[in-house]
Amino acid sequence: MTESKPARLVVLISGTGRNLQALIDAQAMGQLGAQIVHVVSNRPKVPGLDRAAAAGIPTSVVDHQDYPSREAFDTALAEVVEACHPDVIALAGFMRILTPGFIRRFAGRLLNIHPSLLPKYRGLHTHRRALEAGDREHGASIHFVTEELDGGPVVLQGRIHIGSTDTPDTLARRVMEEIELQIYPAAVRWMADGRLQLCDGRALMDGDPLDQPLSWPHDALQEGLAP
Ligand code: GRF
């Protein structure tokens, strides 16, 4: 019997790379179901590139400042990504808005992590906005990337309670440590195993439409993907 090859994962980053590190660590523990074949950054010399190099993962920089337009940058980025033959592409703190052409080219393979309970707070400053709104809960979401910014079908969410002493900084740290670093490896695992799919604009899990996002840790626990 031939063993099936792990899914090929490309990770796009712009900075610190803590989410990338969580994926690297999950792979090292044999829990990712995927092999990170390449890391691409749109910014040179960011810590995330060092993390990839330390793990022996090939890296590329496609610096958006080298291109005259968003389309030209995305064309160059798409060529690098395509050459890796990815099954899954994970945006992990990738801070560029992708063009519709790029998104269509890789439709159904693109995941993003966003630090809010989508559909709340698309875009930036999510922690401050959750506090200003007086929310009791906050969290992070993994979603398929579609042409609508932070608007694609949400597949997995984790939530925390907002405490009376939380500030934007403490919330950012808590959402990162308690939620983001946990949920991305689980979502990639489900993609790598072919269980999560994007079909006609809807997220499917094991072939069934997700009426609501999977929840962390509840749904991951049932799969042995949460501690
Ligand atoms: C994360 O909060 C991610 O959700 C957001 O940008 C941050 C990136 O952090 N889009 P890192 O690069 O993974 O450390």
mmCIF file of C-alpha atoms and ligand atoms in Angstrom:
data_model
loop_
_atom_site.group_PDB
_atom_site.id
_atom_site.type_symbol
_atom_site.label_atom_id
_atom_site.label_comp_id
_atom_site.label_asym_id
_atom_site.label_seq_id
_atom_site.Cartn_x
_atom_site.Cartn_y
_atom_site.Cartn_z
ATOM 1 C CA MET A 1 0.000 0.000 0.000
ATOM 2 C CA THR A 2 1.359 3.413 -0.908
ATOM 3 C CA GLU A 3 1.252 6.078 1.764
ATOM 4 C CA SER A 4 -0.501 9.260 0.711
ATOM 5 C CA LYS A 5 1.716 12.303 0.563
ATOM 6 C CA PRO A 6 1.048 15.141 3.027
ATOM 7 C CA ALA A 7 -0.774 18.141 1.631
ATOM 8 C CA ARG A 8 1.513 20.905 0.384
ATOM 9 C CA LEU A 9 1.097 24.085 2.421
ATOM 10 C CA VAL A 10 2.362 27.528 1.479
ATOM 11 C CA VAL A 11 2.234 30.223 4.186
ATOM 12 C CA LEU A 12 2.055 33.927 3.371
ATOM 13 C CA ILE A 13 3.310 36.321 6.045
ATOM 14 C CA SER A 14 4.168 39.977 6.569
ATOM 15 C CA GLY A 15 5.766 40.115 9.985
ATOM 16 C CA THR A 16 6.249 38.414 13.315
ATOM 17 C CA GLY A 17 5.130 34.977 12.256
ATOM 18 C CA ARG A 18 3.678 33.653 15.520
ATOM 19 C CA ASN A 19 0.911 31.911 13.616
ATOM 20 C CA LEU A 20 3.488 30.517 11.215
ATOM 21 C CA GLN A 21 5.414 29.196 14.230
ATOM 22 C CA ALA A 22 2.290 27.429 15.491
ATOM 23 C CA LEU A 23 1.987 25.700 12.110
ATOM 24 C CA ILE A 24 5.687 24.793 12.133
ATOM 25 C CA ASP A 25 5.352 23.358 15.654
ATOM 26 C CA ALA A 26 2.225 21.384 14.740
ATOM 27 C CA GLN A 27 4.021 19.932 11.729
ATOM 28 C CA ALA A 28 6.987 18.978 13.912
ATOM 29 C CA MET A 29 4.615 17.170 16.262
ATOM 30 C CA GLY A 30 3.019 15.312 13.343
ATOM 31 C CA GLN A 31 -0.308 17.041 13.914
ATOM 32 C CA LEU A 32 -0.628 19.228 10.834
ATOM 33 C CA GLY A 33 -1.249 16.616 8.163
ATOM 34 C CA ALA A 34 0.556 18.979 5.818
ATOM 35 C CA GLN A 35 4.088 19.903 4.882
ATOM 36 C CA ILE A 36 4.990 23.591 4.842
ATOM 37 C CA VAL A 37 6.798 23.681 1.513
ATOM 38 C CA HIS A 38 7.397 27.420 1.271
ATOM 39 C CA VAL A 39 6.952 30.684 3.185
ATOM 40 C CA VAL A 40 6.495 33.932 1.284
ATOM 41 C CA SER A 41 6.718 37.391 2.829
ATOM 42 C CA ASN A 42 5.835 40.690 1.211
ATOM 43 C CA ARG A 43 8.282 42.373 3.579
ATOM 44 C CA PRO A 44 12.011 41.649 3.702
ATOM 45 C CA LYS A 45 13.863 40.815 6.919
ATOM 46 C CA VAL A 46 10.837 40.081 9.090
ATOM 47 C CA PRO A 47 11.094 37.665 12.048
ATOM 48 C CA GLY A 48 8.733 35.205 10.362
ATOM 49 C CA LEU A 49 11.345 34.573 7.674
ATOM 50 C CA ASP A 50 13.864 33.680 10.391
ATOM 51 C CA ARG A 51 11.392 31.273 11.941
ATOM 52 C CA ALA A 52 10.941 29.528 8.591
ATOM 53 C CA ALA A 53 14.682 29.386 7.955
ATOM 54 C CA ALA A 54 15.274 27.947 11.434
ATOM 55 C CA ALA A 55 12.837 25.170 10.570
ATOM 56 C CA GLY A 56 14.580 24.531 7.248
ATOM 57 C CA ILE A 57 11.658 25.804 5.166
ATOM 58 C CA PRO A 58 12.487 27.597 1.897
ATOM 59 C CA THR A 59 11.450 31.245 1.819
ATOM 60 C CA SER A 60 10.870 33.961 -0.745
ATOM 61 C CA VAL A 61 10.367 37.686 -0.448
ATOM 62 C CA VAL A 62 8.055 39.341 -2.940
ATOM 63 C CA ASP A 63 8.305 42.933 -1.792
ATOM 64 C CA HIS A 64 5.178 44.864 -2.740
ATOM 65 C CA GLN A 65 7.256 48.037 -2.865
ATOM 66 C CA ASP A 66 9.071 46.676 -5.909
ATOM 67 C CA TYR A 67 5.908 46.631 -8.019
ATOM 68 C CA PRO A 68 4.063 49.524 -9.657
ATOM 69 C CA SER A 69 0.574 48.202 -8.948
ATOM 70 C CA ARG A 70 -1.359 45.764 -6.819
ATOM 71 C CA GLU A 71 -1.971 43.647 -9.930
ATOM 72 C CA ALA A 72 1.738 43.478 -10.781
ATOM 73 C CA PHE A 73 2.580 42.474 -7.199
ATOM 74 C CA ASP A 74 -0.135 39.819 -7.159
ATOM 75 C CA THR A 75 1.036 38.404 -10.483
ATOM 76 C CA ALA A 76 4.559 38.002 -9.120
ATOM 77 C CA LEU A 77 3.251 36.540 -5.870
ATOM 78 C CA ALA A 78 0.991 34.119 -7.755
ATOM 79 C CA GLU A 79 3.930 32.838 -9.791
ATOM 80 C CA VAL A 80 5.933 32.058 -6.656
ATOM 81 C CA VAL A 81 2.947 30.378 -5.021
ATOM 82 C CA GLU A 82 1.951 28.404 -8.129
ATOM 83 C CA ALA A 83 5.489 27.068 -8.524
ATOM 84 C CA CYS A 84 5.066 25.396 -5.105
ATOM 85 C CA HIS A 85 2.003 23.404 -6.289
ATOM 86 C CA PRO A 86 0.153 24.115 -3.050
ATOM 87 C CA ASP A 87 -2.896 22.210 -1.856
ATOM 88 C CA VAL A 88 -3.486 24.807 0.861
ATOM 89 C CA ILE A 89 -2.349 28.426 1.177
ATOM 90 C CA ALA A 90 -2.512 29.939 4.661
ATOM 91 C CA LEU A 91 -2.452 33.698 5.101
ATOM 92 C CA ALA A 92 -0.855 34.156 8.516
ATOM 93 C CA GLY A 93 -0.623 37.825 9.365
ATOM 94 C CA PHE A 94 -0.366 38.639 5.662
ATOM 95 C CA MET A 95 -1.213 42.315 5.553
ATOM 96 C CA ARG A 96 -1.896 42.877 1.860
ATOM 97 C CA ILE A 97 -5.287 42.928 0.222
ATOM 98 C CA LEU A 98 -5.232 40.389 -2.617
ATOM 99 C CA THR A 99 -6.718 41.116 -6.026
ATOM 100 C CA PRO A 100 -9.781 39.223 -7.312
ATOM 101 C CA GLY A 101 -7.538 37.633 -9.954
ATOM 102 C CA PHE A 102 -5.244 36.119 -7.331
ATOM 103 C CA ILE A 103 -8.154 34.934 -5.204
ATOM 104 C CA ARG A 104 -9.947 33.309 -8.159
ATOM 105 C CA ARG A 105 -6.752 31.552 -9.232
ATOM 106 C CA PHE A 106 -6.405 29.829 -5.858
ATOM 107 C CA ALA A 107 -10.095 29.671 -4.934
ATOM 108 C CA GLY A 108 -10.909 27.059 -2.326
ATOM 109 C CA ARG A 109 -7.289 26.717 -1.232
ATOM 110 C CA LEU A 110 -6.898 30.059 0.566
ATOM 111 C CA LEU A 111 -7.411 30.349 4.314
ATOM 112 C CA ASN A 112 -6.986 33.456 6.471
ATOM 113 C CA ILE A 113 -6.886 34.049 10.208
ATOM 114 C CA HIS A 114 -8.556 37.165 11.540
ATOM 115 C CA PRO A 115 -8.493 38.393 15.140
ATOM 116 C CA SER A 116 -12.218 38.895 15.704
ATOM 117 C CA LEU A 117 -15.417 36.937 15.858
ATOM 118 C CA LEU A 118 -16.367 37.486 12.229
ATOM 119 C CA PRO A 119 -18.601 38.876 10.846
ATOM 120 C CA LYS A 120 -17.803 41.397 13.579
ATOM 121 C CA TYR A 121 -14.895 43.746 13.012
ATOM 122 C CA ARG A 122 -13.501 43.092 9.589
ATOM 123 C CA GLY A 123 -10.337 45.055 8.896
ATOM 124 C CA LEU A 124 -7.982 46.558 11.463
ATOM 125 C CA HIS A 125 -8.000 47.492 15.183
ATOM 126 C CA THR A 126 -10.320 44.648 16.091
ATOM 127 C CA HIS A 127 -9.359 44.524 19.772
ATOM 128 C CA ARG A 128 -9.943 48.205 20.363
ATOM 129 C CA ARG A 129 -13.246 48.071 18.500
ATOM 130 C CA ALA A 130 -14.495 45.112 20.556
ATOM 131 C CA LEU A 131 -13.666 46.997 23.775
ATOM 132 C CA GLU A 132 -15.235 50.233 22.571
ATOM 133 C CA ALA A 133 -18.418 48.374 21.662
ATOM 134 C CA GLY A 134 -18.624 46.974 25.212
ATOM 135 C CA ASP A 135 -18.517 43.385 23.954
ATOM 136 C CA ARG A 136 -18.359 40.646 26.568
ATOM 137 C CA GLU A 137 -16.682 38.203 24.181
ATOM 138 C CA HIS A 138 -13.959 38.411 21.576
ATOM 139 C CA GLY A 139 -11.862 35.913 19.651
ATOM 140 C CA ALA A 140 -10.454 34.867 16.310
ATOM 141 C CA SER A 141 -11.748 33.244 13.149
ATOM 142 C CA ILE A 142 -10.396 31.128 10.318
ATOM 143 C CA HIS A 143 -12.186 31.750 7.040
ATOM 144 C CA PHE A 144 -11.916 30.926 3.376
ATOM 145 C CA VAL A 145 -10.611 33.878 1.420
ATOM 146 C CA THR A 146 -13.056 35.279 -1.102
ATOM 147 C CA GLU A 147 -13.117 38.569 -2.941
ATOM 148 C CA GLU A 148 -14.847 40.242 0.004
ATOM 149 C CA LEU A 149 -12.237 41.432 2.542
ATOM 150 C CA ASP A 150 -12.473 39.270 5.699
ATOM 151 C CA GLY A 151 -15.871 38.232 4.342
ATOM 152 C CA GLY A 152 -15.431 34.624 3.163
ATOM 153 C CA PRO A 153 -17.181 31.704 4.868
ATOM 154 C CA VAL A 154 -15.959 31.250 8.433
ATOM 155 C CA VAL A 155 -14.911 27.700 9.243
ATOM 156 C CA LEU A 156 -13.620 27.814 12.819
ATOM 157 C CA GLN A 157 -13.819 30.252 15.729
ATOM 158 C CA GLY A 158 -12.530 30.402 19.262
ATOM 159 C CA ARG A 159 -13.738 32.901 21.856
ATOM 160 C CA ILE A 160 -12.623 34.381 25.151
ATOM 161 C CA HIS A 161 -14.419 36.469 27.757
ATOM 162 C CA ILE A 162 -13.393 40.103 27.891
ATOM 163 C CA GLY A 163 -12.379 41.032 31.437
ATOM 164 C CA SER A 164 -13.008 44.393 33.079
ATOM 165 C CA THR A 165 -9.274 45.115 33.124
ATOM 166 C CA ASP A 166 -8.590 44.133 29.502
ATOM 167 C CA THR A 167 -6.988 46.703 27.228
ATOM 168 C CA PRO A 168 -6.414 46.442 23.472
ATOM 169 C CA ASP A 169 -2.918 45.138 24.254
ATOM 170 C CA THR A 170 -3.986 42.477 26.735
ATOM 171 C CA LEU A 171 -6.799 41.396 24.434
ATOM 172 C CA ALA A 172 -4.423 41.128 21.482
ATOM 173 C CA ARG A 173 -2.086 38.944 23.528
ATOM 174 C CA ARG A 174 -4.867 36.770 24.927
ATOM 175 C CA VAL A 175 -6.529 36.263 21.534
ATOM 176 C CA MET A 176 -3.170 35.363 20.012
ATOM 177 C CA GLU A 177 -2.063 32.948 22.739
ATOM 178 C CA GLU A 178 -5.373 31.431 23.757
ATOM 179 C CA ILE A 179 -7.058 31.256 20.360
ATOM 180 C CA GLU A 180 -5.062 32.062 17.214
ATOM 181 C CA LEU A 181 -2.134 29.773 17.910
ATOM 182 C CA GLN A 182 -4.534 26.926 18.660
ATOM 183 C CA ILE A 183 -7.055 27.191 15.860
ATOM 184 C CA TYR A 184 -4.912 27.605 12.747
ATOM 185 C CA PRO A 185 -3.221 24.185 12.972
ATOM 186 C CA ALA A 186 -6.620 22.520 13.449
ATOM 187 C CA ALA A 187 -8.156 24.241 10.426
ATOM 188 C CA VAL A 188 -5.151 23.421 8.249
ATOM 189 C CA ARG A 189 -5.395 19.812 9.385
ATOM 190 C CA TRP A 190 -9.020 19.638 8.282
ATOM 191 C CA MET A 191 -8.090 21.171 4.933
ATOM 192 C CA ALA A 192 -5.133 18.853 4.507
ATOM 193 C CA ASP A 193 -7.334 15.856 5.210
ATOM 194 C CA GLY A 194 -9.759 17.046 2.525
ATOM 195 C CA ARG A 195 -12.555 17.467 5.030
ATOM 196 C CA LEU A 196 -13.038 21.226 4.704
ATOM 197 C CA GLN A 197 -14.000 22.515 1.302
ATOM 198 C CA LEU A 198 -15.312 25.653 -0.326
ATOM 199 C CA CYS A 199 -18.152 24.830 -2.696
ATOM 200 C CA ASP A 200 -20.354 27.409 -4.462
ATOM 201 C CA GLY A 201 -19.305 30.010 -1.909
ATOM 202 C CA ARG A 202 -20.175 27.827 1.092
ATOM 203 C CA ALA A 203 -17.897 26.033 3.523
ATOM 204 C CA LEU A 204 -18.441 22.284 3.710
ATOM 205 C CA MET A 205 -17.215 19.946 6.428
ATOM 206 C CA ASP A 206 -17.236 16.276 5.446
ATOM 207 C CA GLY A 207 -19.506 17.253 2.540
ATOM 208 C CA ASP A 208 -22.121 19.004 4.678
ATOM 209 C CA PRO A 209 -22.608 22.784 4.624
ATOM 210 C CA LEU A 210 -21.469 24.497 7.806
ATOM 211 C CA ASP A 211 -24.517 26.404 9.053
ATOM 212 C CA GLN A 212 -22.296 27.985 11.664
ATOM 213 C CA PRO A 213 -18.532 27.958 12.154
ATOM 214 C CA LEU A 214 -16.946 25.044 13.958
ATOM 215 C CA SER A 215 -16.076 26.088 17.479
ATOM 216 C CA TRP A 216 -12.802 25.806 19.334
ATOM 217 C CA PRO A 217 -12.136 23.791 21.380
ATOM 218 C CA HIS A 218 -15.427 21.865 21.274
ATOM 219 C CA ASP A 219 -15.323 20.559 17.707
ATOM 220 C CA ALA A 220 -11.568 20.079 17.695
ATOM 221 C CA LEU A 221 -11.699 18.062 20.946
ATOM 222 C CA GLN A 222 -13.974 15.554 19.285
ATOM 223 C CA GLU A 223 -11.314 15.035 16.630
ATOM 224 C CA GLY A 224 -8.395 14.827 19.023
ATOM 225 C CA LEU A 225 -7.104 18.155 17.703
ATOM 226 C CA ALA A 226 -7.276 20.062 20.985
ATOM 227 C CA PRO A 227 -5.366 19.431 24.201
HETATM 228 C C1 GRF B 1 -2.429 38.112 13.886
HETATM 229 O O1 GRF B 1 -3.168 38.677 14.936
HETATM 230 C C2 GRF B 1 -3.342 37.839 12.716
HETATM 231 O O2 GRF B 1 -4.610 37.381 13.098
HETATM 232 C C3 GRF B 1 -3.424 39.202 12.112
HETATM 233 O O3 GRF B 1 -2.102 39.697 12.190
HETATM 234 C C4 GRF B 1 -1.440 39.104 13.301
HETATM 235 C C5 GRF B 1 -0.206 38.454 12.786
HETATM 236 O O4 GRF B 1 0.642 37.980 13.792
HETATM 237 N N1 GRF B 1 -3.999 39.161 10.786
HETATM 238 P P1 GRF B 1 1.838 36.972 13.443
HETATM 239 O O5 GRF B 1 2.603 37.516 12.262
HETATM 240 O O6 GRF B 1 1.255 35.609 13.175
HETATM 241 O O7 GRF B 1 2.708 36.980 14.664
#
